[in-house]
Amino acid sequence: NAGVTQTPKFRVLKTGQSMTLLCAQDMNHEYMYWYRQDPGMGLRLIHYSVGEGTTAKGEVPDGYNVSRLKKQNFLLGLESAAPSQTSVYFCASNLAFYNEQFFGPGTRLTVL
Amino acid sequence: EDQVTQSPEALRLQEGESSSLNCSYTVSGLRGLFWYRQDPGKGPEFLFTLYSAGEEKEKERLKATLTKKESFLHITAPKPEDSATYLCAVQANTGANSKLTFGKGITLSVRP
């Protein structure tokens, strides 16, 4: 099992550009999450999904959109990137909301 | 609002020098407290879940304990490979889909 995978690993964008981050899990987990991690701050939840076809806002959703068309995939989109979105993004999943979350390796995004 | 405070921010130990990492929390009813380990450039890796005061869990040189206000991660005779950032997170008992609130982490360095 690959667990949780994320693509790409690194990306540099210019302000105003758009991109999509892909998260895939092969553990048949219902719940999936997108976090961002910034220096000096804890992991912050951007959006999450409780099942295929569902999405919900987390703590810091502004400037991001998500989609979960397939159970195993969770996409995070930035429509118009801003320097404030420079961060490391982590995807996570779990079987049920009260279980431990399994994290992907992260995507380091720089917005110039 | 749920809050997690981890201390100290950074800890340097000599190999074999035991110590403890602290996670203080406030939450409106605790469902679970989670400990994760994060290596540089990687995603968090699950270590333990604690559910009620008095509970303890062990894994190799690590032992996690829980009271009603804080959790400790005790490291006995650490080795250089224990060097990492340790994250604490709480989940409130507020019903379905309650999210994790993470602390900022404690960076542990173990010198040989």
PDB file of C-alpha atoms in Angstrom:
ATOM      1  CA  ASN A   1       0.000   0.000   0.000  1.00  0.00           C
ATOM      2  CA  ALA A   2       1.254   3.436  -0.924  1.00  0.00           C
ATOM      3  CA  GLY A   3      -0.856   5.097   1.810  1.00  0.00           C
ATOM      4  CA  VAL A   4      -1.436   8.782   1.106  1.00  0.00           C
ATOM      5  CA  THR A   5       0.355  10.289  -1.869  1.00  0.00           C
ATOM      6  CA  GLN A   6       0.508  13.895  -3.029  1.00  0.00           C
ATOM      7  CA  THR A   7       1.468  15.480  -6.314  1.00  0.00           C
ATOM      8  CA  PRO A   8       3.389  17.582  -7.032  1.00  0.00           C
ATOM      9  CA  LYS A   9       6.074  17.633  -4.325  1.00  0.00           C
ATOM     10  CA  PHE A  10       7.215  21.153  -5.133  1.00  0.00           C
ATOM     11  CA  ARG A  11       5.740  24.018  -7.139  1.00  0.00           C
ATOM     12  CA  VAL A  12       6.526  27.658  -7.738  1.00  0.00           C
ATOM     13  CA  LEU A  13       3.735  29.938  -8.939  1.00  0.00           C
ATOM     14  CA  LYS A  14       3.470  33.569  -9.827  1.00  0.00           C
ATOM     15  CA  THR A  15       0.807  35.697  -8.184  1.00  0.00           C
ATOM     16  CA  GLY A  16      -2.499  35.203  -9.946  1.00  0.00           C
ATOM     17  CA  GLN A  17      -1.718  31.803 -11.421  1.00  0.00           C
ATOM     18  CA  SER A  18      -3.862  28.795 -10.673  1.00  0.00           C
ATOM     19  CA  MET A  19      -3.013  25.223  -9.826  1.00  0.00           C
ATOM     20  CA  THR A  20      -4.433  21.993  -8.445  1.00  0.00           C
ATOM     21  CA  LEU A  21      -2.870  19.770  -5.832  1.00  0.00           C
ATOM     22  CA  LEU A  22      -3.789  16.110  -5.962  1.00  0.00           C
ATOM     23  CA  CYS A  23      -4.104  13.783  -3.008  1.00  0.00           C
ATOM     24  CA  ALA A  24      -4.706  10.058  -3.401  1.00  0.00           C
ATOM     25  CA  GLN A  25      -5.180   7.339  -0.800  1.00  0.00           C
ATOM     26  CA  ASP A  26      -5.431   3.590  -1.259  1.00  0.00           C
ATOM     27  CA  MET A  27      -6.747   2.692   2.202  1.00  0.00           C
ATOM     28  CA  ASN A  28     -10.455   3.038   1.364  1.00  0.00           C
ATOM     29  CA  HIS A  29     -10.759   5.864   3.873  1.00  0.00           C
ATOM     30  CA  GLU A  30     -13.972   7.860   4.020  1.00  0.00           C
ATOM     31  CA  TYR A  31     -12.536  11.079   5.414  1.00  0.00           C
ATOM     32  CA  MET A  32      -9.931  13.247   3.737  1.00  0.00           C
ATOM     33  CA  TYR A  33      -8.412  16.554   4.782  1.00  0.00           C
ATOM     34  CA  TRP A  34      -6.241  19.363   3.459  1.00  0.00           C
ATOM     35  CA  TYR A  35      -3.975  21.234   5.890  1.00  0.00           C
ATOM     36  CA  ARG A  36      -1.392  23.949   5.547  1.00  0.00           C
ATOM     37  CA  GLN A  37       1.686  24.205   7.742  1.00  0.00           C
ATOM     38  CA  ASP A  38       3.481  27.500   8.240  1.00  0.00           C
ATOM     39  CA  PRO A  39       6.546  28.270  10.385  1.00  0.00           C
ATOM     40  CA  GLY A  40       5.616  28.969  13.984  1.00  0.00           C
ATOM     41  CA  MET A  41       2.048  27.780  13.515  1.00  0.00           C
ATOM     42  CA  GLY A  42       0.317  24.492  13.989  1.00  0.00           C
ATOM     43  CA  LEU A  43      -1.287  22.576  11.182  1.00  0.00           C
ATOM     44  CA  ARG A  44      -4.415  24.404  10.065  1.00  0.00           C
ATOM     45  CA  LEU A  45      -7.357  22.736   8.367  1.00  0.00           C
ATOM     46  CA  ILE A  46      -8.328  24.197   4.996  1.00  0.00           C
ATOM     47  CA  HIS A  47     -11.110  21.911   3.793  1.00  0.00           C
ATOM     48  CA  TYR A  48     -12.218  18.386   4.459  1.00  0.00           C
ATOM     49  CA  SER A  49     -14.484  15.704   3.056  1.00  0.00           C
ATOM     50  CA  VAL A  50     -16.553  13.114   4.859  1.00  0.00           C
ATOM     51  CA  GLY A  51     -17.141  11.003   1.799  1.00  0.00           C
ATOM     52  CA  GLU A  52     -17.235  10.896  -1.972  1.00  0.00           C
ATOM     53  CA  GLY A  53     -19.025  13.904  -3.402  1.00  0.00           C
ATOM     54  CA  THR A  54     -18.939  15.905  -0.150  1.00  0.00           C
ATOM     55  CA  THR A  55     -16.737  18.776   0.965  1.00  0.00           C
ATOM     56  CA  ALA A  56     -16.771  21.208   3.889  1.00  0.00           C
ATOM     57  CA  LYS A  57     -14.842  24.266   5.040  1.00  0.00           C
ATOM     58  CA  GLY A  58     -12.201  24.104   7.692  1.00  0.00           C
ATOM     59  CA  GLU A  59     -10.445  26.813   9.648  1.00  0.00           C
ATOM     60  CA  VAL A  60      -8.778  28.685   6.741  1.00  0.00           C
ATOM     61  CA  PRO A  61     -10.785  28.019   3.542  1.00  0.00           C
ATOM     62  CA  ASP A  62     -10.545  31.407   1.810  1.00  0.00           C
ATOM     63  CA  GLY A  63      -8.764  31.323  -1.534  1.00  0.00           C
ATOM     64  CA  TYR A  64      -9.062  27.539  -1.905  1.00  0.00           C
ATOM     65  CA  ASN A  65     -11.556  25.170  -3.455  1.00  0.00           C
ATOM     66  CA  VAL A  66     -11.752  21.395  -3.241  1.00  0.00           C
ATOM     67  CA  SER A  67     -13.431  18.494  -4.954  1.00  0.00           C
ATOM     68  CA  ARG A  68     -13.896  14.813  -4.128  1.00  0.00           C
ATOM     69  CA  LEU A  69     -15.304  13.177  -7.236  1.00  0.00           C
ATOM     70  CA  LYS A  70     -13.783   9.801  -6.377  1.00  0.00           C
ATOM     71  CA  LYS A  71     -13.448   8.302  -2.918  1.00  0.00           C
ATOM     72  CA  GLN A  72      -9.711   7.855  -3.234  1.00  0.00           C
ATOM     73  CA  ASN A  73      -8.908  11.353  -4.496  1.00  0.00           C
ATOM     74  CA  PHE A  74      -9.160  14.806  -2.941  1.00  0.00           C
ATOM     75  CA  LEU A  75      -8.149  17.834  -4.996  1.00  0.00           C
ATOM     76  CA  LEU A  76      -7.174  21.235  -3.665  1.00  0.00           C
ATOM     77  CA  GLY A  77      -7.384  24.162  -6.049  1.00  0.00           C
ATOM     78  CA  LEU A  78      -5.971  27.647  -5.946  1.00  0.00           C
ATOM     79  CA  GLU A  79      -7.802  29.816  -8.484  1.00  0.00           C
ATOM     80  CA  SER A  80      -5.629  32.931  -8.150  1.00  0.00           C
ATOM     81  CA  ALA A  81      -2.542  32.301  -6.057  1.00  0.00           C
ATOM     82  CA  ALA A  82      -1.323  34.928  -3.594  1.00  0.00           C
ATOM     83  CA  PRO A  83       2.020  35.167  -1.738  1.00  0.00           C
ATOM     84  CA  SER A  84       0.116  34.492   1.509  1.00  0.00           C
ATOM     85  CA  GLN A  85      -0.563  30.986   0.180  1.00  0.00           C
ATOM     86  CA  THR A  86       3.123  30.138   0.239  1.00  0.00           C
ATOM     87  CA  SER A  87       3.159  27.141   2.552  1.00  0.00           C
ATOM     88  CA  VAL A  88       3.563  23.405   2.871  1.00  0.00           C
ATOM     89  CA  TYR A  89       0.321  21.597   2.162  1.00  0.00           C
ATOM     90  CA  PHE A  90      -0.515  18.233   3.668  1.00  0.00           C
ATOM     91  CA  CYS A  91      -3.279  15.861   2.800  1.00  0.00           C
ATOM     92  CA  ALA A  92      -4.536  13.359   5.364  1.00  0.00           C
ATOM     93  CA  SER A  93      -7.169  10.654   5.554  1.00  0.00           C
ATOM     94  CA  ASN A  94      -8.837   8.391   8.071  1.00  0.00           C
ATOM     95  CA  LEU A  95     -11.439   5.700   8.196  1.00  0.00           C
ATOM     96  CA  ALA A  96     -13.706   7.604  10.585  1.00  0.00           C
ATOM     97  CA  PHE A  97     -13.436  11.065  12.077  1.00  0.00           C
ATOM     98  CA  TYR A  98     -12.370   9.752  15.490  1.00  0.00           C
ATOM     99  CA  ASN A  99      -9.512   7.605  14.134  1.00  0.00           C
ATOM    100  CA  GLU A 100      -5.919   8.682  13.708  1.00  0.00           C
ATOM    101  CA  GLN A 101      -5.202  10.542  10.488  1.00  0.00           C
ATOM    102  CA  PHE A 102      -2.623   9.330   7.994  1.00  0.00           C
ATOM    103  CA  PHE A 103      -0.674  12.096   6.318  1.00  0.00           C
ATOM    104  CA  GLY A 104       0.894  12.422   2.906  1.00  0.00           C
ATOM    105  CA  PRO A 105       4.465  13.641   2.313  1.00  0.00           C
ATOM    106  CA  GLY A 106       3.432  17.221   1.595  1.00  0.00           C
ATOM    107  CA  THR A 107       3.622  19.743  -1.251  1.00  0.00           C
ATOM    108  CA  ARG A 108       5.872  22.765  -0.846  1.00  0.00           C
ATOM    109  CA  LEU A 109       4.282  25.698  -2.680  1.00  0.00           C
ATOM    110  CA  THR A 110       5.933  29.052  -3.221  1.00  0.00           C
ATOM    111  CA  VAL A 111       3.965  31.964  -4.659  1.00  0.00           C
ATOM    112  CA  LEU A 112       6.094  34.804  -5.955  1.00  0.00           C
TER     113      LEU A 112
ATOM    114  CA  GLU B   1     -12.297  27.554  21.300  1.00  0.00           C
ATOM    115  CA  ASP B   2     -10.025  24.551  21.634  1.00  0.00           C
ATOM    116  CA  GLN B   3      -6.384  25.363  22.314  1.00  0.00           C
ATOM    117  CA  VAL B   4      -3.162  23.364  22.414  1.00  0.00           C
ATOM    118  CA  THR B   5       0.123  24.704  23.794  1.00  0.00           C
ATOM    119  CA  GLN B   6       3.308  22.696  23.525  1.00  0.00           C
ATOM    120  CA  SER B   7       6.461  23.348  25.528  1.00  0.00           C
ATOM    121  CA  PRO B   8       9.307  23.852  25.226  1.00  0.00           C
ATOM    122  CA  GLU B   9       9.458  24.991  21.592  1.00  0.00           C
ATOM    123  CA  ALA B  10      12.803  23.236  21.178  1.00  0.00           C
ATOM    124  CA  LEU B  11      14.743  20.753  23.254  1.00  0.00           C
ATOM    125  CA  ARG B  12      18.321  19.599  22.926  1.00  0.00           C
ATOM    126  CA  LEU B  13      19.335  16.400  24.671  1.00  0.00           C
ATOM    127  CA  GLN B  14      22.444  14.318  24.903  1.00  0.00           C
ATOM    128  CA  GLU B  15      22.019  10.734  23.822  1.00  0.00           C
ATOM    129  CA  GLY B  16      20.738   8.784  26.809  1.00  0.00           C
ATOM    130  CA  GLU B  17      19.432  11.888  28.624  1.00  0.00           C
ATOM    131  CA  SER B  18      15.755  11.255  29.386  1.00  0.00           C
ATOM    132  CA  SER B  19      13.231  14.091  29.316  1.00  0.00           C
ATOM    133  CA  SER B  20       9.581  14.981  28.787  1.00  0.00           C
ATOM    134  CA  LEU B  21       7.648  17.050  26.269  1.00  0.00           C
ATOM    135  CA  ASN B  22       4.536  18.861  27.438  1.00  0.00           C
ATOM    136  CA  CYS B  23       1.198  19.411  25.714  1.00  0.00           C
ATOM    137  CA  SER B  24      -1.321  21.562  27.583  1.00  0.00           C
ATOM    138  CA  TYR B  25      -4.826  21.755  26.229  1.00  0.00           C
ATOM    139  CA  THR B  26      -8.236  23.268  26.715  1.00  0.00           C
ATOM    140  CA  VAL B  27     -11.141  21.602  24.985  1.00  0.00           C
ATOM    141  CA  SER B  28     -14.871  21.410  25.445  1.00  0.00           C
ATOM    142  CA  GLY B  29     -14.891  17.740  26.300  1.00  0.00           C
ATOM    143  CA  LEU B  30     -12.001  15.602  25.084  1.00  0.00           C
ATOM    144  CA  ARG B  31     -12.643  12.830  22.613  1.00  0.00           C
ATOM    145  CA  GLY B  32      -8.990  12.090  22.017  1.00  0.00           C
ATOM    146  CA  LEU B  33      -5.464  13.489  22.233  1.00  0.00           C
ATOM    147  CA  PHE B  34      -3.067  12.519  19.468  1.00  0.00           C
ATOM    148  CA  TRP B  35       0.715  12.545  19.289  1.00  0.00           C
ATOM    149  CA  TYR B  36       2.525  12.650  15.957  1.00  0.00           C
ATOM    150  CA  ARG B  37       6.163  12.663  14.958  1.00  0.00           C
ATOM    151  CA  GLN B  38       7.292  14.757  11.986  1.00  0.00           C
ATOM    152  CA  ASP B  39      10.696  14.423  10.340  1.00  0.00           C
ATOM    153  CA  PRO B  40      12.066  17.342   8.282  1.00  0.00           C
ATOM    154  CA  GLY B  41      10.471  17.501   4.850  1.00  0.00           C
ATOM    155  CA  LYS B  42       7.950  14.763   5.626  1.00  0.00           C
ATOM    156  CA  GLY B  43       4.376  14.432   6.753  1.00  0.00           C
ATOM    157  CA  PRO B  44       3.370  13.760  10.364  1.00  0.00           C
ATOM    158  CA  GLU B  45       3.474  10.129  11.440  1.00  0.00           C
ATOM    159  CA  PHE B  46       0.988   8.877  14.012  1.00  0.00           C
ATOM    160  CA  LEU B  47       2.350   7.756  17.389  1.00  0.00           C
ATOM    161  CA  PHE B  48      -0.421   7.515  20.004  1.00  0.00           C
ATOM    162  CA  THR B  49      -4.015   8.305  20.846  1.00  0.00           C
ATOM    163  CA  LEU B  50      -5.049   8.877  24.463  1.00  0.00           C
ATOM    164  CA  TYR B  51      -8.684   9.085  25.455  1.00  0.00           C
ATOM    165  CA  SER B  52      -9.025   9.550  29.208  1.00  0.00           C
ATOM    166  CA  ALA B  53      -7.080  10.892  32.164  1.00  0.00           C
ATOM    167  CA  GLY B  54      -4.706   8.331  33.614  1.00  0.00           C
ATOM    168  CA  GLU B  55      -4.220   6.511  30.342  1.00  0.00           C
ATOM    169  CA  GLU B  56      -0.663   5.673  29.266  1.00  0.00           C
ATOM    170  CA  LYS B  57       0.740   4.228  26.044  1.00  0.00           C
ATOM    171  CA  GLU B  58       4.249   3.134  25.184  1.00  0.00           C
ATOM    172  CA  LYS B  59       6.237   2.537  22.045  1.00  0.00           C
ATOM    173  CA  GLU B  60       9.937   1.751  22.256  1.00  0.00           C
ATOM    174  CA  ARG B  61      11.552   4.701  24.092  1.00  0.00           C
ATOM    175  CA  LEU B  62       8.379   6.799  24.095  1.00  0.00           C
ATOM    176  CA  LYS B  63       5.620   6.868  26.680  1.00  0.00           C
ATOM    177  CA  ALA B  64       2.611   9.161  26.481  1.00  0.00           C
ATOM    178  CA  THR B  65       0.503  10.046  29.511  1.00  0.00           C
ATOM    179  CA  LEU B  66      -2.679  12.073  29.909  1.00  0.00           C
ATOM    180  CA  THR B  67      -4.273  14.189  32.639  1.00  0.00           C
ATOM    181  CA  LYS B  68      -7.354  16.380  32.436  1.00  0.00           C
ATOM    182  CA  LYS B  69      -5.274  19.396  31.414  1.00  0.00           C
ATOM    183  CA  GLU B  70      -2.111  18.095  29.783  1.00  0.00           C
ATOM    184  CA  SER B  71      -0.254  15.263  28.186  1.00  0.00           C
ATOM    185  CA  PHE B  72       3.386  14.350  28.460  1.00  0.00           C
ATOM    186  CA  LEU B  73       5.559  12.503  25.994  1.00  0.00           C
ATOM    187  CA  HIS B  74       8.346  10.928  28.001  1.00  0.00           C
ATOM    188  CA  ILE B  75      11.483   9.956  26.118  1.00  0.00           C
ATOM    189  CA  THR B  76      13.695   7.463  27.897  1.00  0.00           C
ATOM    190  CA  ALA B  77      17.364   7.194  26.935  1.00  0.00           C
ATOM    191  CA  PRO B  78      16.856   8.939  23.580  1.00  0.00           C
ATOM    192  CA  LYS B  79      18.943   8.192  20.520  1.00  0.00           C
ATOM    193  CA  PRO B  80      19.877  10.556  17.672  1.00  0.00           C
ATOM    194  CA  GLU B  81      17.203   8.921  15.503  1.00  0.00           C
ATOM    195  CA  ASP B  82      14.571  10.258  17.910  1.00  0.00           C
ATOM    196  CA  SER B  83      15.382  13.758  16.638  1.00  0.00           C
ATOM    197  CA  ALA B  84      12.190  15.145  15.074  1.00  0.00           C
ATOM    198  CA  THR B  85       9.344  17.539  15.700  1.00  0.00           C
ATOM    199  CA  TYR B  86       6.622  16.130  17.937  1.00  0.00           C
ATOM    200  CA  LEU B  87       3.092  17.375  17.393  1.00  0.00           C
ATOM    201  CA  CYS B  88       0.171  17.174  19.785  1.00  0.00           C
ATOM    202  CA  ALA B  89      -3.455  17.523  18.699  1.00  0.00           C
ATOM    203  CA  VAL B  90      -6.816  17.350  20.457  1.00  0.00           C
ATOM    204  CA  GLN B  91     -10.215  16.405  19.202  1.00  0.00           C
ATOM    205  CA  ALA B  92     -13.285  17.654  21.009  1.00  0.00           C
ATOM    206  CA  ASN B  93     -16.228  15.496  21.872  1.00  0.00           C
ATOM    207  CA  THR B  94     -18.631  17.740  19.973  1.00  0.00           C
ATOM    208  CA  GLY B  95     -20.226  15.209  17.733  1.00  0.00           C
ATOM    209  CA  ALA B  96     -19.597  13.874  14.274  1.00  0.00           C
ATOM    210  CA  ASN B  97     -16.884  15.462  12.179  1.00  0.00           C
ATOM    211  CA  SER B  98     -15.152  17.253  15.055  1.00  0.00           C
ATOM    212  CA  LYS B  99     -11.762  18.372  13.828  1.00  0.00           C
ATOM    213  CA  LEU B 100      -8.249  18.202  15.222  1.00  0.00           C
ATOM    214  CA  THR B 101      -6.621  21.251  16.803  1.00  0.00           C
ATOM    215  CA  PHE B 102      -2.830  21.046  16.582  1.00  0.00           C
ATOM    216  CA  GLY B 103      -0.122  22.598  18.707  1.00  0.00           C
ATOM    217  CA  LYS B 104       2.916  24.252  17.133  1.00  0.00           C
ATOM    218  CA  GLY B 105       5.158  21.308  17.869  1.00  0.00           C
ATOM    219  CA  ILE B 106       8.343  20.670  19.839  1.00  0.00           C
ATOM    220  CA  THR B 107      11.582  20.234  17.946  1.00  0.00           C
ATOM    221  CA  LEU B 108      13.775  17.640  19.628  1.00  0.00           C
ATOM    222  CA  SER B 109      17.474  17.301  18.838  1.00  0.00           C
ATOM    223  CA  VAL B 110      19.428  14.419  20.314  1.00  0.00           C
ATOM    224  CA  ARG B 111      23.216  14.715  20.117  1.00  0.00           C
ATOM    225  CA  PRO B 112      25.355  11.565  19.929  1.00  0.00           C
TER     226      PRO B 112
END
